[in-house]
Coordinates of C-alpha atoms in Angstrom, one line a residue:
M862 CA 13.5 1.6 -31.6
T863 CA 16.9 0.0 -31.0
S864 CA 18.2 -2.3 -28.4
N865 CA 21.9 -1.3 -28.5
G866 CA 21.6 2.3 -27.4
L867 CA 22.3 3.8 -30.8
H868 CA 19.9 6.1 -32.5
R869 CA 17.5 6.1 -29.6
T870 CA 14.2 7.8 -30.3
V871 CA 13.7 10.4 -27.7
L872 CA 10.7 12.7 -27.1
V873 CA 11.4 15.9 -25.2
S874 CA 8.4 17.9 -23.8
G875 CA 9.1 21.6 -23.7
A876 CA 10.8 24.1 -26.1
S877 CA 11.9 26.8 -23.8
I878 CA 15.4 26.5 -22.5
A879 CA 16.2 23.0 -21.2
G880 CA 14.3 21.3 -24.1
P881 CA 16.1 22.7 -27.1
A882 CA 19.5 22.5 -25.3
L883 CA 18.9 18.9 -24.5
A884 CA 17.7 18.2 -28.1
Y885 CA 20.9 19.6 -29.5
W886 CA 23.1 17.4 -27.3
L887 CA 20.9 14.3 -27.7
H888 CA 21.4 14.7 -31.5
R889 CA 25.1 14.8 -30.8
A890 CA 24.7 11.6 -28.9
G891 CA 23.2 9.9 -31.9
C892 CA 19.5 10.1 -30.9
A893 CA 16.6 10.8 -33.2
V894 CA 14.9 13.6 -31.2
T895 CA 11.4 15.1 -31.3
V896 CA 10.5 18.1 -29.2
V897 CA 6.8 18.8 -28.4
E898 CA 5.7 22.2 -27.2
K899 CA 2.1 23.2 -26.3
A900 CA 2.5 26.8 -27.4
D901 CA 1.9 27.4 -31.1
A902 CA 5.3 29.1 -31.6
L903 CA 8.4 30.1 -29.6
R904 CA 7.7 33.0 -27.2
G905 CA 9.9 35.9 -28.2
G906 CA 11.1 38.8 -26.0
G907 CA 10.4 38.4 -22.3
Y908 CA 12.2 39.3 -19.1
P909 CA 16.0 38.7 -19.0
V910 CA 17.6 35.6 -17.6
D911 CA 21.2 35.0 -16.5
I912 CA 23.8 32.6 -17.9
R913 CA 26.7 32.2 -15.4
G914 CA 29.5 29.9 -14.4
T915 CA 29.3 26.4 -15.7
A916 CA 26.5 27.3 -18.1
L917 CA 28.8 29.6 -19.9
E918 CA 31.0 26.7 -20.8
V919 CA 27.9 24.8 -22.0
V920 CA 26.9 27.5 -24.5
R921 CA 30.6 27.9 -25.6
R922 CA 30.7 24.2 -26.5
M923 CA 27.4 24.6 -28.3
G924 CA 29.0 27.3 -30.5
I925 CA 26.4 29.9 -29.5
L926 CA 28.4 32.1 -27.2
P927 CA 29.1 34.8 -29.8
R928 CA 25.3 35.1 -30.6
L929 CA 24.5 35.3 -26.9
R930 CA 27.1 38.0 -26.4
D931 CA 25.4 40.0 -29.2
A932 CA 22.1 39.6 -27.3
H933 CA 23.5 40.5 -24.0
V934 CA 21.4 43.1 -22.2
D935 CA 24.2 44.7 -20.2
S936 CA 22.3 46.3 -17.4
R937 CA 24.3 49.1 -15.9
R938 CA 22.9 49.4 -12.3
V939 CA 20.4 48.3 -9.7
T940 CA 19.0 51.1 -7.6
F941 CA 17.4 50.3 -4.3
L942 CA 14.7 52.7 -3.0
D943 CA 13.1 53.2 0.4
A944 CA 9.3 53.4 1.1
D945 CA 9.2 57.0 -0.1
G946 CA 11.1 56.5 -3.3
G947 CA 14.4 57.9 -1.9
E948 CA 17.6 56.2 -3.1
V949 CA 19.3 53.8 -0.6
A950 CA 22.1 52.7 -2.9
S951 CA 23.0 52.1 -6.5
L952 CA 25.2 49.1 -7.4
S953 CA 26.3 47.1 -10.4
P954 CA 24.1 44.1 -11.1
G955 CA 27.1 41.8 -10.6
A956 CA 27.7 43.2 -7.1
V957 CA 24.2 42.3 -6.2
A958 CA 24.0 38.9 -7.8
G959 CA 27.4 37.7 -7.0
G960 CA 28.4 37.5 -10.7
A961 CA 31.7 37.7 -12.5
G962 CA 31.4 41.0 -14.3
E963 CA 31.9 40.8 -18.1
Q964 CA 32.0 37.0 -18.1
D965 CA 28.3 36.6 -17.2
L966 CA 25.5 37.0 -19.7
E967 CA 22.1 38.5 -19.3
V968 CA 19.7 38.0 -22.2
R969 CA 15.9 38.1 -22.8
R970 CA 14.4 34.7 -22.2
G971 CA 12.9 34.7 -25.6
D972 CA 16.2 35.5 -27.3
L973 CA 17.9 32.6 -25.5
A974 CA 15.1 30.3 -26.6
E975 CA 15.3 31.4 -30.2
I976 CA 19.1 30.9 -30.3
L977 CA 18.8 27.4 -28.8
H978 CA 16.0 26.5 -31.3
A979 CA 17.9 27.8 -34.2
T980 CA 20.9 25.7 -33.2
A981 CA 18.8 22.5 -33.0
R982 CA 16.0 22.9 -35.6
D983 CA 17.8 21.5 -38.6
D984 CA 18.5 18.2 -36.8
V985 CA 15.5 17.9 -34.5
E986 CA 11.7 17.5 -35.1
F987 CA 9.7 20.2 -33.4
L988 CA 6.0 19.8 -32.9
F989 CA 4.4 23.1 -31.8
G990 CA 0.8 23.4 -30.7
D991 CA 0.7 20.0 -29.2
S992 CA 1.3 18.2 -25.9
I993 CA 1.5 14.8 -24.2
D994 CA -1.8 13.5 -23.0
T995 CA -0.7 10.0 -21.6
L996 CA 2.4 7.9 -21.3
D997 CA 2.4 4.1 -21.2
Q998 CA 5.6 2.3 -20.3
S999 CA 4.2 -1.2 -20.2
G1000 CA 5.9 -2.2 -23.4
Q1001 CA 9.5 -2.0 -24.7
G1002 CA 9.3 1.7 -25.0
V1003 CA 7.1 4.6 -24.1
D1004 CA 3.7 4.8 -25.9
V1005 CA 2.7 8.4 -26.1
A1006 CA -0.8 9.7 -26.9
F1007 CA -0.7 13.4 -27.9
H1008 CA -3.4 16.0 -27.3
S1009 CA -3.7 16.3 -31.1
G1010 CA -4.7 12.6 -31.4
R1011 CA -1.5 11.3 -32.8
R1012 CA 0.2 8.3 -31.2
R1013 CA 3.8 7.4 -31.3
T1014 CA 6.3 5.2 -29.4
F1015 CA 9.7 6.4 -28.2
D1016 CA 12.6 4.8 -26.5
L1017 CA 12.8 7.6 -23.9
V1018 CA 10.8 10.6 -22.9
I1019 CA 12.3 13.6 -21.1
G1020 CA 10.2 16.2 -19.3
A1021 CA 11.7 19.7 -19.8
D1022 CA 8.3 21.4 -19.3
G1023 CA 9.0 23.8 -16.5
M1024 CA 8.3 24.1 -12.8
H1025 CA 4.7 23.1 -13.2
S1026 CA 5.6 20.1 -15.3
A1027 CA 2.8 17.9 -16.6
T1028 CA 5.3 15.2 -17.3
R1029 CA 6.3 15.2 -13.7
G1030 CA 2.7 15.1 -12.6
A1031 CA 2.0 12.1 -14.8
L1032 CA 4.9 10.1 -13.5
F1033 CA 5.4 11.2 -9.9
G1034 CA 2.2 12.6 -8.8
P1035 CA 0.9 16.0 -7.6
E1036 CA 3.3 19.0 -7.6
E1037 CA 2.6 19.6 -3.9
R1038 CA 4.8 16.6 -3.1
F1039 CA 7.8 18.3 -4.5
H1040 CA 7.1 22.1 -4.4
H1041 CA 8.9 23.9 -1.5
Y1042 CA 7.2 27.2 -1.0
L1043 CA 9.5 30.1 -0.1
G1044 CA 7.0 32.5 1.3
Y1045 CA 6.3 34.9 -1.5
C1046 CA 3.9 35.4 -4.5
F1047 CA 4.6 37.6 -7.4
A1048 CA 3.4 39.1 -10.7
V1049 CA 5.3 40.2 -13.8
F1050 CA 3.9 42.2 -16.6
T1051 CA 4.8 45.0 -19.0
M1052 CA 4.0 48.7 -18.8
P1053 CA 5.0 52.0 -20.5
N1054 CA 8.5 53.4 -19.7
T1055 CA 7.2 56.8 -18.5
L1056 CA 10.3 57.3 -16.3
G1057 CA 12.9 57.2 -19.1
L1058 CA 14.8 54.3 -17.5
S1059 CA 17.6 52.7 -19.6
R1060 CA 19.4 49.4 -19.0
E1061 CA 18.7 49.4 -15.3
I1062 CA 16.6 48.0 -12.5
V1063 CA 14.9 50.1 -9.9
L1064 CA 13.8 48.2 -6.8
W1065 CA 11.4 49.6 -4.1
N1066 CA 11.0 47.9 -0.8
T1067 CA 9.0 48.0 2.4
P1068 CA 9.0 45.0 4.8
G1069 CA 7.5 42.0 3.0
K1070 CA 6.7 43.9 -0.2
A1071 CA 8.7 44.9 -3.3
G1072 CA 8.1 46.5 -6.6
A1073 CA 10.6 46.7 -9.4
L1074 CA 10.9 48.2 -12.9
Y1075 CA 13.4 46.7 -15.3
A1076 CA 14.5 48.6 -18.4
V1077 CA 16.1 46.0 -20.7
G1078 CA 17.3 48.6 -23.2
D1079 CA 16.2 52.1 -24.3
D1080 CA 12.8 50.7 -25.1
S1081 CA 9.4 52.4 -24.4
E1082 CA 8.4 49.3 -22.4
L1083 CA 9.3 48.2 -18.9
H1084 CA 9.2 44.8 -17.3
A1085 CA 7.3 45.4 -14.0
F1086 CA 7.4 43.2 -11.0
L1087 CA 5.3 43.1 -7.8
N1088 CA 6.3 40.7 -4.9
V1089 CA 4.6 40.2 -1.6
H1090 CA 5.4 38.0 1.4
R1091 CA 2.7 35.5 2.3
P1092 CA 3.3 32.9 5.1
E1093 CA 1.1 30.4 3.3
P1094 CA 0.8 30.0 -0.5
P1095 CA -2.3 31.7 -1.9
S1096 CA -3.5 28.5 -3.5
D1097 CA -7.1 29.9 -3.9
V1098 CA -6.0 32.5 -6.5
L1099 CA -3.6 30.6 -8.6
R1100 CA -6.1 29.9 -11.4
N1101 CA -8.1 33.1 -11.0
P1102 CA -6.5 36.2 -12.7
D1103 CA -9.1 38.6 -11.2
A1104 CA -8.4 37.3 -7.7
Q1105 CA -4.6 37.6 -8.3
R1106 CA -5.1 41.3 -9.3
A1107 CA -7.3 41.9 -6.3
L1108 CA -4.8 40.2 -3.9
L1109 CA -1.9 42.4 -5.2
A1110 CA -4.0 45.6 -5.3
T1111 CA -5.0 45.1 -1.7
A1112 CA -1.4 44.2 -0.6
F1113 CA 0.0 47.4 -2.1
A1114 CA -2.8 49.8 -1.2
G1115 CA -1.3 53.1 0.1
A1116 CA 2.2 52.3 -1.1
G1117 CA 4.4 55.1 -2.3
W1118 CA 6.8 55.8 -5.2
E1119 CA 5.4 54.5 -8.6
I1120 CA 3.6 51.6 -7.0
P1121 CA 0.1 53.0 -7.6
R1122 CA 0.9 53.4 -11.3
M1123 CA 2.3 49.9 -11.4
V1124 CA -0.9 48.5 -9.7
G1125 CA -3.0 50.3 -12.3
A1126 CA -0.9 48.9 -15.2
M1127 CA -1.2 45.4 -13.6
R1128 CA -4.9 45.7 -13.6
D1129 CA -5.0 46.3 -17.3
A1130 CA -2.1 44.1 -18.4
D1131 CA -2.8 41.4 -21.0
D1132 CA 0.4 39.6 -20.3
L1133 CA 0.1 39.3 -16.5
F1134 CA 2.0 36.2 -15.1
F1135 CA 1.3 35.4 -11.4
D1136 CA 2.9 32.6 -9.4
T1137 CA 4.3 31.6 -6.0
V1138 CA 8.0 31.6 -5.4
G1139 CA 9.3 28.1 -4.8
Q1140 CA 11.7 25.3 -5.6
I1141 CA 11.2 21.8 -6.9
R1142 CA 13.0 19.2 -4.8
M1143 CA 12.8 15.6 -5.7
P1144 CA 14.5 12.4 -4.4
H1145 CA 14.8 11.1 -8.0
W1146 CA 14.5 12.6 -11.4
S1147 CA 13.6 9.5 -13.4
S1148 CA 11.1 6.7 -13.5
G1149 CA 11.6 3.8 -15.9
R1150 CA 12.2 5.3 -19.4
V1151 CA 11.1 8.9 -18.4
A1152 CA 13.4 11.5 -16.8
L1153 CA 13.1 15.2 -16.0
V1154 CA 15.5 18.1 -16.6
G1155 CA 15.7 21.8 -15.7
D1156 CA 12.9 23.4 -13.7
A1157 CA 10.7 20.3 -14.0
A1158 CA 13.2 18.4 -11.8
Y1159 CA 15.0 21.1 -9.8
A1160 CA 13.7 24.6 -10.2
P1161 CA 15.8 26.8 -7.9
S1162 CA 13.5 29.9 -8.0
F1163 CA 14.3 33.3 -9.4
L1164 CA 15.8 34.3 -6.1
T1165 CA 19.0 32.4 -7.1
G1166 CA 19.2 33.7 -10.6
Q1167 CA 20.3 30.2 -11.6
G1168 CA 17.2 28.7 -13.3
S1169 CA 18.5 28.9 -16.9
S1170 CA 22.1 28.0 -16.0
L1171 CA 21.0 24.8 -14.2
A1172 CA 18.8 23.9 -17.2
L1173 CA 21.7 24.3 -19.6
A1174 CA 24.1 22.4 -17.4
G1175 CA 21.6 19.6 -16.6
A1176 CA 20.8 19.2 -20.3
Y1177 CA 24.5 18.7 -21.2
V1178 CA 25.1 16.2 -18.4
L1179 CA 21.9 14.2 -19.1
A1180 CA 22.7 13.9 -22.9
G1181 CA 26.3 13.0 -22.1
A1182 CA 25.2 10.3 -19.8
L1183 CA 22.9 8.8 -22.5
A1184 CA 25.8 9.0 -25.0
A1185 CA 28.1 7.1 -22.6
N1186 CA 25.6 4.4 -21.5
R1187 CA 23.6 2.1 -23.7
D1188 CA 21.4 1.3 -20.7
H1189 CA 19.0 4.2 -19.9
T1190 CA 18.8 3.2 -16.2
A1191 CA 22.6 3.5 -15.9
A1192 CA 22.5 6.8 -17.8
F1193 CA 19.8 8.4 -15.7
A1194 CA 21.7 7.3 -12.5
A1195 CA 24.9 8.9 -13.9
Y1196 CA 23.0 12.1 -14.7
E1197 CA 21.8 12.4 -11.1
R1198 CA 25.2 11.6 -9.7
G1199 CA 26.8 14.2 -11.9
V1200 CA 24.4 17.1 -11.3
R1201 CA 22.7 16.7 -7.9
E1202 CA 25.3 18.3 -5.7
F1203 CA 25.5 21.2 -8.2
V1204 CA 21.8 21.6 -8.0
E1205 CA 21.7 21.6 -4.2
L1206 CA 24.5 24.2 -4.0
N1207 CA 22.6 26.5 -6.3
Q1208 CA 19.2 26.0 -4.6
A1209 CA 20.9 27.0 -1.3
L1210 CA 21.6 30.5 -2.8
V1211 CA 17.9 31.3 -2.2
D1212 CA 18.6 32.5 1.3
H1213 CA 21.0 35.1 0.0
G1214 CA 18.6 36.2 -2.7
A1215 CA 15.7 36.6 -0.3
A1216 CA 17.7 38.5 2.2
T1217 CA 19.1 40.9 -0.4
L1218 CA 16.0 41.6 -2.4
F1219 CA 13.0 40.9 -0.2
P1220 CA 13.5 41.4 3.6
T1221 CA 10.3 40.6 5.4
T1222 CA 10.8 42.6 8.6
A1223 CA 11.7 46.2 9.3
R1224 CA 14.8 45.2 11.2
A1225 CA 16.0 42.9 8.3
L1226 CA 15.3 45.7 5.8
E1227 CA 17.3 48.2 7.9
Q1228 CA 20.2 45.8 8.2
R1229 CA 20.2 45.2 4.5
D1230 CA 20.1 48.9 3.7
T1231 CA 23.0 49.5 6.0
R1232 CA 25.1 46.9 4.2
L1233 CA 24.0 48.4 0.8
R1234 CA 25.2 51.9 1.9
S1235 CA 28.5 50.7 3.2
L1236 CA 29.6 48.0 0.8
V1237 CA 30.3 48.0 -3.0
T1238 CA 29.8 44.3 -3.2
M1239 CA 27.0 42.5 -1.3
P1240 CA 28.1 39.7 1.0
S1241 CA 26.4 37.1 -1.2
A1242 CA 28.9 37.6 -3.9
A1243 CA 31.7 35.8 -2.1
T1244 CA 29.5 32.7 -1.5
A1245 CA 27.4 32.8 -4.7
R1246 CA 30.2 32.5 -7.2
P1247 CA 31.5 29.0 -6.2
A1248 CA 28.0 27.6 -6.5
H1249 CA 27.6 29.1 -10.1
S1250 CA 30.8 27.3 -11.2
A1251 CA 30.9 24.3 -8.9
L1252 CA 30.3 21.8 -11.7
T1253 CA 33.2 21.0 -14.0
L1254 CA 31.9 19.6 -17.3
P1255 CA 33.4 16.4 -18.6
P1256 CA 34.1 16.1 -22.3
F1257 CA 31.1 15.2 -24.3
P1258 CA 31.5 11.5 -25.2
P1259 CA 30.8 9.9 -28.6
F1260 CA 27.8 7.7 -28.7
P1261 CA 28.5 4.0 -27.7
P1262 CA 29.9 1.7 -30.4
V1263 CA 27.8 -1.2 -31.6
P1264 CA 28.7 -4.1 -29.4

């Protein structure tokens, strides 16, 4: 460890999006970085995520924009269907999401993670198949006991371990204190592309229920999605896959279009992921020598389409604050000042996303469909874009000189 702020040793928990991006910028800030990831390897493939607005400038400064453009999914349309499977409207993805056309990127989550990892791996230590068991800040650093049994001490620890962050739980307490439930639960899984879909999304709705099929390319596989409105979170099924399948099968019983086929595929899927739709809202993102970034600190929910973009922007600002401040307390405070308004603007997009994609009443669904039939661009586009680009990135500072 060092006392002058140079060559800090930093442990980052999580190797998905925020973690590798932060590791890259921390190395630029003169830190010795270790990333620990509980999975045995990077998770490839996966559903697409968006990179928009300020986050595009982050990846440009990282030098990975050309690789991400090569990985761009380039979905051509989103088709909305009624209860019987009839077409309501077909729009460009940018019109629905409030994007900026060709400037925005859409890539598989695994492709983004692999590109970020490749950018950082030569300068950063990655520990796969391990995780943090305990953190002790009673000394001059953070004493970390890993699940593997190894013990090490770091100057700082950063939790980049997602919405259900174990780092956050260890420092700030149960997730329930910070989780803001948004009224839905959902499942994603893969199934055969029997409809011949190509680079498109097809979304079926009835009040409070939705099913979607997403063809990332011309593959034989589809990303399937089932979403249902629940006034209270189904906490009793969150750790029981059989109960999750039963809940969704019951909710979608008697539904039309391809929903019965999707429910059947969901029952047999070996990659089922089930969760509630929510946001993480915290009054502070740090405690002592430990801070949070990305979904661990401020998950906006998939309704905003901004989770990956907030993670990339937050990682840049956090690392820049540590580069500019020898004192970590001052750095963490600067990070929060620099990002919080941006986070709150993007979290507020959730109302537009819910109204556009998942109306919960027959009247709201009828109103949405009327807008879809009459407008080329959804009303959310005019308001969503400023939030995506509301943060102007400062130049990345050199690490502080030796006093």
